Amino acid sequence: MSPFLQETMDCLVQSASGQPQTEVRVKPGLKAPHDVVVHVSAVALNPTDFKSPASNPTPGAIMGCDFMGTVISAGTAADKDFPPATRVCGFVHGSNPGNPETGSFAEYLVTDSRLLIRVPDSWTDLEGAAFGGVGWGTVALAMELSLQLQGRPSKPAPPRDDGSRIPVLVYGGATATGTMACQILSMSGYQPIATASSSSSTLVLDYGAAAVVPYASPTCGETLRDKHTGGNLRHALDCISSPESVKCCFTALGRIGARYAGLDYVPDDWRTRKAIKVHMPLTYALHGHEIKFKGPYHRDADPSMLELGSRWRDEMQGLVDAGRLRPHPAREVRGKWKGIVDGLEMMKAGEVRGQKLVVALDGKDSV
């Protein structure tokens, strides 16, 4: 029997103790006109894949966010752009307390086609998984809501009166979100100034940063402020969100109109300058549904977020089609479900630098 006709699937879920375990579940089906069912061929790992189960445990919830796969069925509003056999990548809200069946660490998933990217034939499945959707979705929210930047790849921000471009700090430029941010900011008319380790500076420059400052330098913030932005920095995207990264960003930012986007919650006692506007973009919100997390991570349902995500999806699709946007360097972890578990442990231990961990679920691909 064709695997597409099977009624069940294997997946990786949270156990009662919070650890990943494999289970057999009913294969999901179409629920709305924009839905597609995807046969997942590869997944990529993100810090949220182990942080969410720890902070908002939901036993039985399917884990995972970023994925690559092939459409096997599409709703009435999706079948024109995403007919069966279309190769796609994207992201879902894994470990979701509000909908425990939505994770990507599964042989099949159903998702809204308005946030999907059609993957070019030149990309492997593992490269498609590395592109996923968490990275560009985070950058979209950070640019539009957190930092309120008006430039887009399709309509770049104009240069300043002296011909220079508006600088934007990307702290953690060698992360997957960091390299995505450097690419998109550069194509949107801005000058991304990144922090990274000395060993990763070449990588970050190759992905569009105009300059790289070592984050380990005790004067990192002062160097960014005085040497690279002349005290006029107004926008910072912090892909690390640690006490050290917040201190550096707050030091680098100028005195007037400064905005900071942190990918995790920044406690009040880390915020040394109250005039800086702080915002945490939460990528899951792009689906428009309520995010049933605790405290500052909770989000009310907001259909306008799906509209924002769809607009940015169109921007990303154009860049991918034109060969202008690329995924973070992929590093395969073999072993299917065990590979995912092993990869998450590697990330927890801080063993991943300048690479996106990806795992093939069909056993056919490698990079």
GROMACS .gro file of C-alpha atoms in nm:
model
  367
    1MET     CA    1   0.000   0.000   0.000
    2SER     CA    2   0.124   0.348  -0.084
    3PRO     CA    3   0.242   0.532   0.229
    4PHE     CA    4   0.019   0.822   0.122
    5LEU     CA    5  -0.287   0.598   0.170
    6GLN     CA    6  -0.200   0.491   0.522
    7GLU     CA    7  -0.425   0.619   0.800
    8THR     CA    8  -0.160   0.646   1.073
    9MET     CA    9   0.184   0.799   1.107
   10ASP     CA   10   0.485   0.798   1.335
   11CYS     CA   11   0.575   1.118   1.519
   12LEU     CA   12   0.780   1.254   1.809
   13VAL     CA   13   0.580   1.384   2.106
   14GLN     CA   14   0.635   1.512   2.458
   15SER     CA   15   0.619   1.236   2.715
   16ALA     CA   16   0.470   1.285   3.061
   17SER     CA   17   0.822   1.359   3.186
   18GLY     CA   18   0.878   1.617   2.911
   19GLN     CA   19   1.124   1.403   2.714
   20PRO     CA   20   1.066   1.321   2.344
   21GLN     CA   21   0.918   0.981   2.261
   22THR     CA   22   0.781   0.825   1.941
   23GLU     CA   23   0.412   0.751   1.904
   24VAL     CA   24   0.168   0.640   1.636
   25ARG     CA   25  -0.106   0.893   1.559
   26VAL     CA   26  -0.386   0.931   1.306
   27LYS     CA   27  -0.262   1.106   0.992
   28PRO     CA   28  -0.401   1.463   0.978
   29GLY     CA   29  -0.646   1.577   0.713
   30LEU     CA   30  -0.763   1.902   0.555
   31LYS     CA   31  -0.971   2.127   0.781
   32ALA     CA   32  -0.988   2.461   0.599
   33PRO     CA   33  -0.976   2.589   0.237
   34HIS     CA   34  -0.616   2.715   0.266
   35ASP     CA   35  -0.486   2.395   0.425
   36VAL     CA   36  -0.244   2.151   0.268
   37VAL     CA   37  -0.137   1.808   0.391
   38VAL     CA   38   0.241   1.766   0.364
   39HIS     CA   39   0.444   1.445   0.363
   40VAL     CA   40   0.745   1.554   0.568
   41SER     CA   41   1.084   1.453   0.428
   42ALA     CA   42   1.317   1.652   0.656
   43VAL     CA   43   1.306   1.880   0.959
   44ALA     CA   44   1.533   2.141   1.114
   45LEU     CA   45   1.592   2.197   1.484
   46ASN     CA   46   1.545   2.525   1.672
   47PRO     CA   47   1.612   2.622   2.036
   48THR     CA   48   1.236   2.656   2.086
   49ASP     CA   49   1.203   2.281   2.021
   50PHE     CA   50   1.349   2.209   2.365
   51LYS     CA   51   1.269   2.538   2.539
   52SER     CA   52   0.891   2.525   2.480
   53PRO     CA   53   0.840   2.179   2.634
   54ALA     CA   54   1.042   2.291   2.936
   55SER     CA   55   0.855   2.618   2.994
   56ASN     CA   56   0.507   2.513   2.876
   57PRO     CA   57   0.490   2.132   2.908
   58THR     CA   58   0.210   1.967   2.711
   59PRO     CA   59   0.236   1.586   2.736
   60GLY     CA   60   0.130   1.424   2.409
   61ALA     CA   61   0.192   1.733   2.196
   62ILE     CA   62   0.377   1.670   1.869
   63MET     CA   63   0.709   1.854   1.873
   64GLY     CA   64   0.892   2.050   1.603
   65CYS     CA   65   0.853   2.363   1.392
   66ASP     CA   66   1.063   2.387   1.071
   67PHE     CA   67   0.998   2.132   0.796
   68MET     CA   68   1.046   2.038   0.433
   69GLY     CA   69   0.812   1.808   0.243
   70THR     CA   70   0.578   1.739  -0.048
   71VAL     CA   71   0.212   1.835  -0.075
   72ILE     CA   72  -0.015   1.531  -0.102
   73SER     CA   73  -0.353   1.710  -0.085
   74ALA     CA   74  -0.472   2.070  -0.083
   75GLY     CA   75  -0.785   2.262   0.011
   76THR     CA   76  -0.996   2.450  -0.241
   77ALA     CA   77  -0.813   2.779  -0.183
   78ALA     CA   78  -0.468   2.618  -0.195
   79ASP     CA   79  -0.478   2.367  -0.480
   80LYS     CA   80  -0.396   2.620  -0.753
   81ASP     CA   81  -0.064   2.735  -0.602
   82PHE     CA   82   0.016   2.413  -0.414
   83PRO     CA   83  -0.105   2.113  -0.614
   84PRO     CA   84   0.000   1.763  -0.509
   85ALA     CA   85   0.374   1.691  -0.556
   86THR     CA   86   0.475   2.054  -0.488
   87ARG     CA   87   0.792   2.071  -0.278
   88VAL     CA   88   0.743   2.311   0.013
   89CYS     CA   89   0.903   2.428   0.334
   90GLY     CA   90   0.762   2.620   0.625
   91PHE     CA   91   0.695   2.615   0.997
   92VAL     CA   92   0.422   2.512   1.236
   93HIS     CA   93   0.372   2.567   1.609
   94GLY     CA   94   0.517   2.253   1.763
   95SER     CA   95   0.466   2.157   2.129
   96ASN     CA   96   0.149   2.365   2.109
   97PRO     CA   97  -0.071   2.371   2.421
   98GLY     CA   98  -0.358   2.508   2.211
   99ASN     CA   99  -0.335   2.245   1.936
  100PRO     CA  100  -0.115   1.948   2.032
  101GLU     CA  101  -0.139   1.791   1.684
  102THR     CA  102   0.045   2.063   1.488
  103GLY     CA  103   0.415   1.970   1.525
  104SER     CA  104   0.654   1.907   1.237
  105PHE     CA  105   0.837   1.610   1.390
  106ALA     CA  106   0.593   1.377   1.216
  107GLU     CA  107   0.561   1.188   0.890
  108TYR     CA  108   0.267   1.412   0.791
  109LEU     CA  109   0.134   1.751   0.893
  110VAL     CA  110  -0.142   1.991   0.790
  111THR     CA  111  -0.071   2.364   0.769
  112ASP     CA  112  -0.192   2.691   0.618
  113SER     CA  113  -0.055   2.730   0.266
  114ARG     CA  114  -0.037   3.110   0.301
  115LEU     CA  115   0.285   3.070   0.501
  116LEU     CA  116   0.449   2.809   0.276
  117ILE     CA  117   0.749   2.856   0.046
  118ARG     CA  118   0.776   2.662  -0.279
  119VAL     CA  119   1.122   2.506  -0.279
  120PRO     CA  120   1.339   2.529  -0.593
  121ASP     CA  121   1.456   2.207  -0.758
  122SER     CA  122   1.816   2.310  -0.699
  123TRP     CA  123   1.776   2.273  -0.321
  124THR     CA  124   1.803   1.941  -0.142
  125ASP     CA  125   1.535   1.847   0.107
  126LEU     CA  126   1.776   1.918   0.391
  127GLU     CA  127   1.846   2.266   0.257
  128GLY     CA  128   1.471   2.325   0.233
  129ALA     CA  129   1.433   2.218   0.596
  130ALA     CA  130   1.716   2.451   0.698
  131PHE     CA  131   1.528   2.739   0.532
  132GLY     CA  132   1.200   2.637   0.697
  133GLY     CA  133   1.008   2.938   0.819
  134VAL     CA  134   1.098   3.021   1.179
  135GLY     CA  135   1.394   3.233   1.065
  136TRP     CA  136   1.228   3.453   0.807
  137GLY     CA  137   0.908   3.471   1.014
  138THR     CA  138   1.102   3.602   1.312
  139VAL     CA  139   1.280   3.861   1.099
  140ALA     CA  140   0.949   3.971   0.946
  141LEU     CA  141   0.791   4.032   1.287
  142ALA     CA  142   1.105   4.199   1.423
  143MET     CA  143   1.138   4.437   1.130
  144GLU     CA  144   0.772   4.530   1.096
  145LEU     CA  145   0.646   4.530   1.456
  146SER     CA  146   0.942   4.541   1.695
  147LEU     CA  147   1.174   4.778   1.508
  148GLN     CA  148   0.913   4.942   1.282
  149LEU     CA  149   1.141   4.943   0.980
  150GLN     CA  150   0.965   5.040   0.658
  151GLY     CA  151   1.208   4.899   0.399
  152ARG     CA  152   1.133   4.568   0.229
  153PRO     CA  153   1.330   4.365  -0.027
  154SER     CA  154   1.071   4.466  -0.288
  155LYS     CA  155   1.094   4.835  -0.185
  156PRO     CA  156   1.422   4.907  -0.006
  157ALA     CA  157   1.456   5.197   0.235
  158PRO     CA  158   1.614   5.502   0.069
  159PRO     CA  159   1.963   5.606   0.179
  160ARG     CA  160   2.009   5.886   0.430
  161ASP     CA  161   2.090   6.239   0.315
  162ASP     CA  162   2.464   6.168   0.323
  163GLY     CA  163   2.418   5.856   0.107
  164SER     CA  164   2.472   5.608   0.390
  165ARG     CA  165   2.226   5.339   0.492
  166ILE     CA  166   2.046   5.315   0.826
  167PRO     CA  167   2.242   5.072   1.048
  168VAL     CA  168   2.070   4.782   1.224
  169LEU     CA  169   2.250   4.576   1.487
  170VAL     CA  170   2.214   4.198   1.458
  171TYR     CA  171   2.349   4.048   1.780
  172GLY     CA  172   2.423   3.680   1.719
  173GLY     CA  173   2.487   3.714   1.349
  174ALA     CA  174   2.611   3.355   1.312
  175THR     CA  175   2.281   3.205   1.430
  176ALA     CA  176   2.028   3.085   1.173
  177THR     CA  177   1.805   3.384   1.245
  178GLY     CA  178   2.110   3.610   1.239
  179THR     CA  179   2.219   3.514   0.887
  180MET     CA  180   1.858   3.539   0.768
  181ALA     CA  181   1.832   3.887   0.922
  182CYS     CA  182   2.157   4.004   0.763
  183GLN     CA  183   2.039   3.893   0.419
  184ILE     CA  184   1.691   4.044   0.444
  185LEU     CA  185   1.804   4.370   0.606
  186SER     CA  186   2.071   4.423   0.342
  187MET     CA  187   1.822   4.364   0.059
  188SER     CA  188   1.575   4.597   0.232
  189GLY     CA  189   1.813   4.893   0.214
  190TYR     CA  190   1.967   4.876   0.562
  191GLN     CA  191   2.324   4.824   0.684
  192PRO     CA  192   2.339   4.518   0.909
  193ILE     CA  193   2.617   4.541   1.168
  194ALA     CA  194   2.657   4.202   1.338
  195THR     CA  195   2.824   4.047   1.636
  196ALA     CA  196   2.980   3.702   1.615
  197SER     CA  197   3.283   3.506   1.728
  198SER     CA  198   3.607   3.567   1.540
  199SER     CA  199   3.580   3.222   1.384
  200SER     CA  200   3.233   3.301   1.244
  201SER     CA  201   3.297   3.651   1.109
  202THR     CA  202   3.364   3.532   0.753
  203LEU     CA  203   3.035   3.340   0.750
  204VAL     CA  204   2.838   3.640   0.872
  205LEU     CA  205   2.998   3.876   0.619
  206ASP     CA  206   2.920   3.625   0.345
  207TYR     CA  207   2.552   3.641   0.444
  208GLY     CA  208   2.529   4.017   0.405
  209ALA     CA  209   2.665   4.185   0.719
  210ALA     CA  210   2.850   4.509   0.647
  211ALA     CA  211   3.077   4.463   0.951
  212VAL     CA  212   3.123   4.216   1.236
  213VAL     CA  213   3.230   4.294   1.592
  214PRO     CA  214   3.347   4.014   1.828
  215TYR     CA  215   3.078   3.967   2.092
  216ALA     CA  216   3.339   3.846   2.343
  217SER     CA  217   3.513   4.184   2.344
  218PRO     CA  218   3.458   4.365   2.676
  219THR     CA  219   3.398   4.683   2.477
  220CYS     CA  220   3.164   4.528   2.218
  221GLY     CA  221   2.881   4.775   2.281
  222GLU     CA  222   3.110   5.078   2.286
  223THR     CA  223   3.280   4.968   1.962
  224LEU     CA  224   2.943   4.929   1.791
  225ARG     CA  225   2.829   5.268   1.918
  226ASP     CA  226   3.143   5.473   1.858
  227LYS     CA  227   3.317   5.310   1.563
  228HIS     CA  228   3.039   5.162   1.350
  229THR     CA  229   2.726   5.370   1.412
  230GLY     CA  230   2.851   5.704   1.544
  231GLY     CA  231   2.611   5.700   1.834
  232ASN     CA  232   2.314   5.700   1.596
  233LEU     CA  233   2.203   5.337   1.620
  234ARG     CA  234   1.825   5.313   1.661
  235HIS     CA  235   1.750   4.946   1.592
  236ALA     CA  236   1.884   4.622   1.744
  237LEU     CA  237   1.778   4.262   1.682
  238ASP     CA  238   1.911   4.035   1.957
  239CYS     CA  239   1.915   3.670   1.846
  240ILE     CA  240   2.063   3.554   2.180
  241SER     CA  241   1.873   3.745   2.453
  242SER     CA  242   2.112   3.686   2.742
  243PRO     CA  243   2.220   3.939   3.007
  244GLU     CA  244   2.542   3.993   2.810
  245SER     CA  245   2.368   4.045   2.476
  246VAL     CA  246   2.112   4.285   2.624
  247LYS     CA  247   2.389   4.488   2.789
  248CYS     CA  248   2.579   4.511   2.458
  249CYS     CA  249   2.271   4.613   2.260
  250PHE     CA  250   2.162   4.872   2.517
  251THR     CA  251   2.513   5.018   2.522
  252ALA     CA  252   2.527   5.038   2.143
  253LEU     CA  253   2.185   5.197   2.094
  254GLY     CA  254   2.162   5.576   2.068
  255ARG     CA  255   1.978   5.802   2.309
  256ILE     CA  256   1.666   5.890   2.108
  257GLY     CA  257   1.403   5.665   1.952
  258ALA     CA  258   1.588   5.336   2.011
  259ARG     CA  259   1.408   5.004   1.963
  260TYR     CA  260   1.521   4.657   2.071
  261ALA     CA  261   1.383   4.320   1.949
  262GLY     CA  262   1.475   4.022   2.166
  263LEU     CA  263   1.396   3.665   2.066
  264ASP     CA  264   1.330   3.574   2.427
  265TYR     CA  265   1.178   3.759   2.719
  266VAL     CA  266   1.402   4.026   2.872
  267PRO     CA  267   1.337   4.073   3.247
  268ASP     CA  268   1.306   4.427   3.379
  269ASP     CA  269   1.630   4.406   3.576
  270TRP     CA  270   1.824   4.350   3.252
  271ARG     CA  271   1.682   4.669   3.100
  272THR     CA  272   1.934   4.929   3.207
  273ARG     CA  273   1.780   5.206   2.993
  274LYS     CA  274   1.407   5.252   3.032
  275ALA     CA  275   1.378   5.480   2.726
  276ILE     CA  276   1.454   5.191   2.489
  277LYS     CA  277   1.136   5.031   2.352
  278VAL     CA  278   1.160   4.653   2.402
  279HIS     CA  279   0.952   4.400   2.208
  280MET     CA  280   0.965   4.020   2.178
  281PRO     CA  281   0.855   3.890   1.834
  282LEU     CA  282   0.695   3.546   1.871
  283THR     CA  283   0.694   3.371   1.535
  284TYR     CA  284   0.407   3.136   1.620
  285ALA     CA  285   0.177   3.441   1.619
  286LEU     CA  286   0.201   3.458   1.238
  287HIS     CA  287  -0.055   3.177   1.215
  288GLY     CA  288  -0.309   3.414   1.369
  289HIS     CA  289  -0.414   3.176   1.648
  290GLU     CA  290  -0.402   3.228   2.022
  291ILE     CA  291  -0.067   3.129   2.172
  292LYS     CA  292  -0.160   2.952   2.495
  293PHE     CA  293   0.172   3.005   2.666
  294LYS     CA  294   0.223   3.145   3.015
  295GLY     CA  295   0.299   3.505   3.107
  296PRO     CA  296   0.478   3.726   2.852
  297TYR     CA  297   0.475   3.450   2.590
  298HIS     CA  298   0.096   3.446   2.564
  299ARG     CA  299  -0.062   3.601   2.255
  300ASP     CA  300  -0.429   3.659   2.179
  301ALA     CA  301  -0.566   3.535   1.849
  302ASP     CA  302  -0.500   3.799   1.583
  303PRO     CA  303  -0.594   3.736   1.218
  304SER     CA  304  -0.388   4.040   1.112
  305MET     CA  305  -0.076   3.844   1.200
  306LEU     CA  306  -0.157   3.589   0.930
  307GLU     CA  307  -0.200   3.874   0.682
  308LEU     CA  308   0.142   4.010   0.783
  309GLY     CA  309   0.297   3.665   0.748
  310SER     CA  310   0.137   3.613   0.407
  311ARG     CA  311   0.276   3.943   0.278
  312TRP     CA  312   0.622   3.853   0.396
  313ARG     CA  313   0.587   3.502   0.253
  314ASP     CA  314   0.535   3.664  -0.087
  315GLU     CA  315   0.852   3.870  -0.033
  316MET     CA  316   1.049   3.557   0.060
  317GLN     CA  317   0.911   3.353  -0.229
  318GLY     CA  318   1.025   3.619  -0.475
  319LEU     CA  319   1.376   3.618  -0.329
  320VAL     CA  320   1.397   3.238  -0.328
  321ASP     CA  321   1.274   3.219  -0.687
  322ALA     CA  322   1.536   3.474  -0.791
  323GLY     CA  323   1.813   3.285  -0.611
  324ARG     CA  324   1.883   3.581  -0.381
  325LEU     CA  325   1.803   3.422  -0.045
  326ARG     CA  326   1.962   3.109   0.097
  327PRO     CA  327   1.936   2.895   0.407
  328HIS     CA  328   2.182   2.879   0.693
  329PRO     CA  329   2.453   2.613   0.639
  330ALA     CA  330   2.292   2.274   0.706
  331ARG     CA  331   2.447   2.000   0.918
  332GLU     CA  332   2.277   1.661   0.897
  333VAL     CA  333   2.220   1.453   1.208
  334ARG     CA  334   2.142   1.097   1.104
  335GLY     CA  335   1.905   0.860   1.276
  336LYS     CA  336   1.553   0.993   1.207
  337TRP     CA  337   1.371   1.019   1.543
  338LYS     CA  338   1.686   0.935   1.740
  339GLY     CA  339   1.868   1.193   1.529
  340ILE     CA  340   1.621   1.459   1.639
  341VAL     CA  341   1.666   1.366   2.005
  342ASP     CA  342   2.045   1.362   1.967
  343GLY     CA  343   2.039   1.697   1.787
  344LEU     CA  344   1.832   1.862   2.058
  345GLU     CA  345   2.082   1.742   2.318
  346MET     CA  346   2.365   1.887   2.109
  347MET     CA  347   2.189   2.223   2.104
  348LYS     CA  348   2.125   2.218   2.478
  349ALA     CA  349   2.494   2.148   2.535
  350GLY     CA  350   2.597   2.444   2.319
  351GLU     CA  351   2.773   2.223   2.065
  352VAL     CA  352   2.629   2.391   1.752
  353ARG     CA  353   2.801   2.692   1.595
  354GLY     CA  354   2.726   2.849   1.257
  355GLN     CA  355   2.513   2.557   1.141
  356LYS     CA  356   2.148   2.452   1.129
  357LEU     CA  357   2.088   2.096   1.245
  358VAL     CA  358   1.868   1.904   1.002
  359VAL     CA  359   1.733   1.550   1.009
  360ALA     CA  360   1.600   1.346   0.717
  361LEU     CA  361   1.280   1.154   0.791
  362ASP     CA  362   1.275   0.957   0.467
  363GLY     CA  363   1.634   0.834   0.475
  364LYS     CA  364   1.701   0.956   0.120
  365ASP     CA  365   1.876   1.289   0.155
  366SER     CA  366   2.210   1.424   0.272
  367VAL     CA  367   2.417   1.739   0.236
   0.00000   0.00000   0.00000
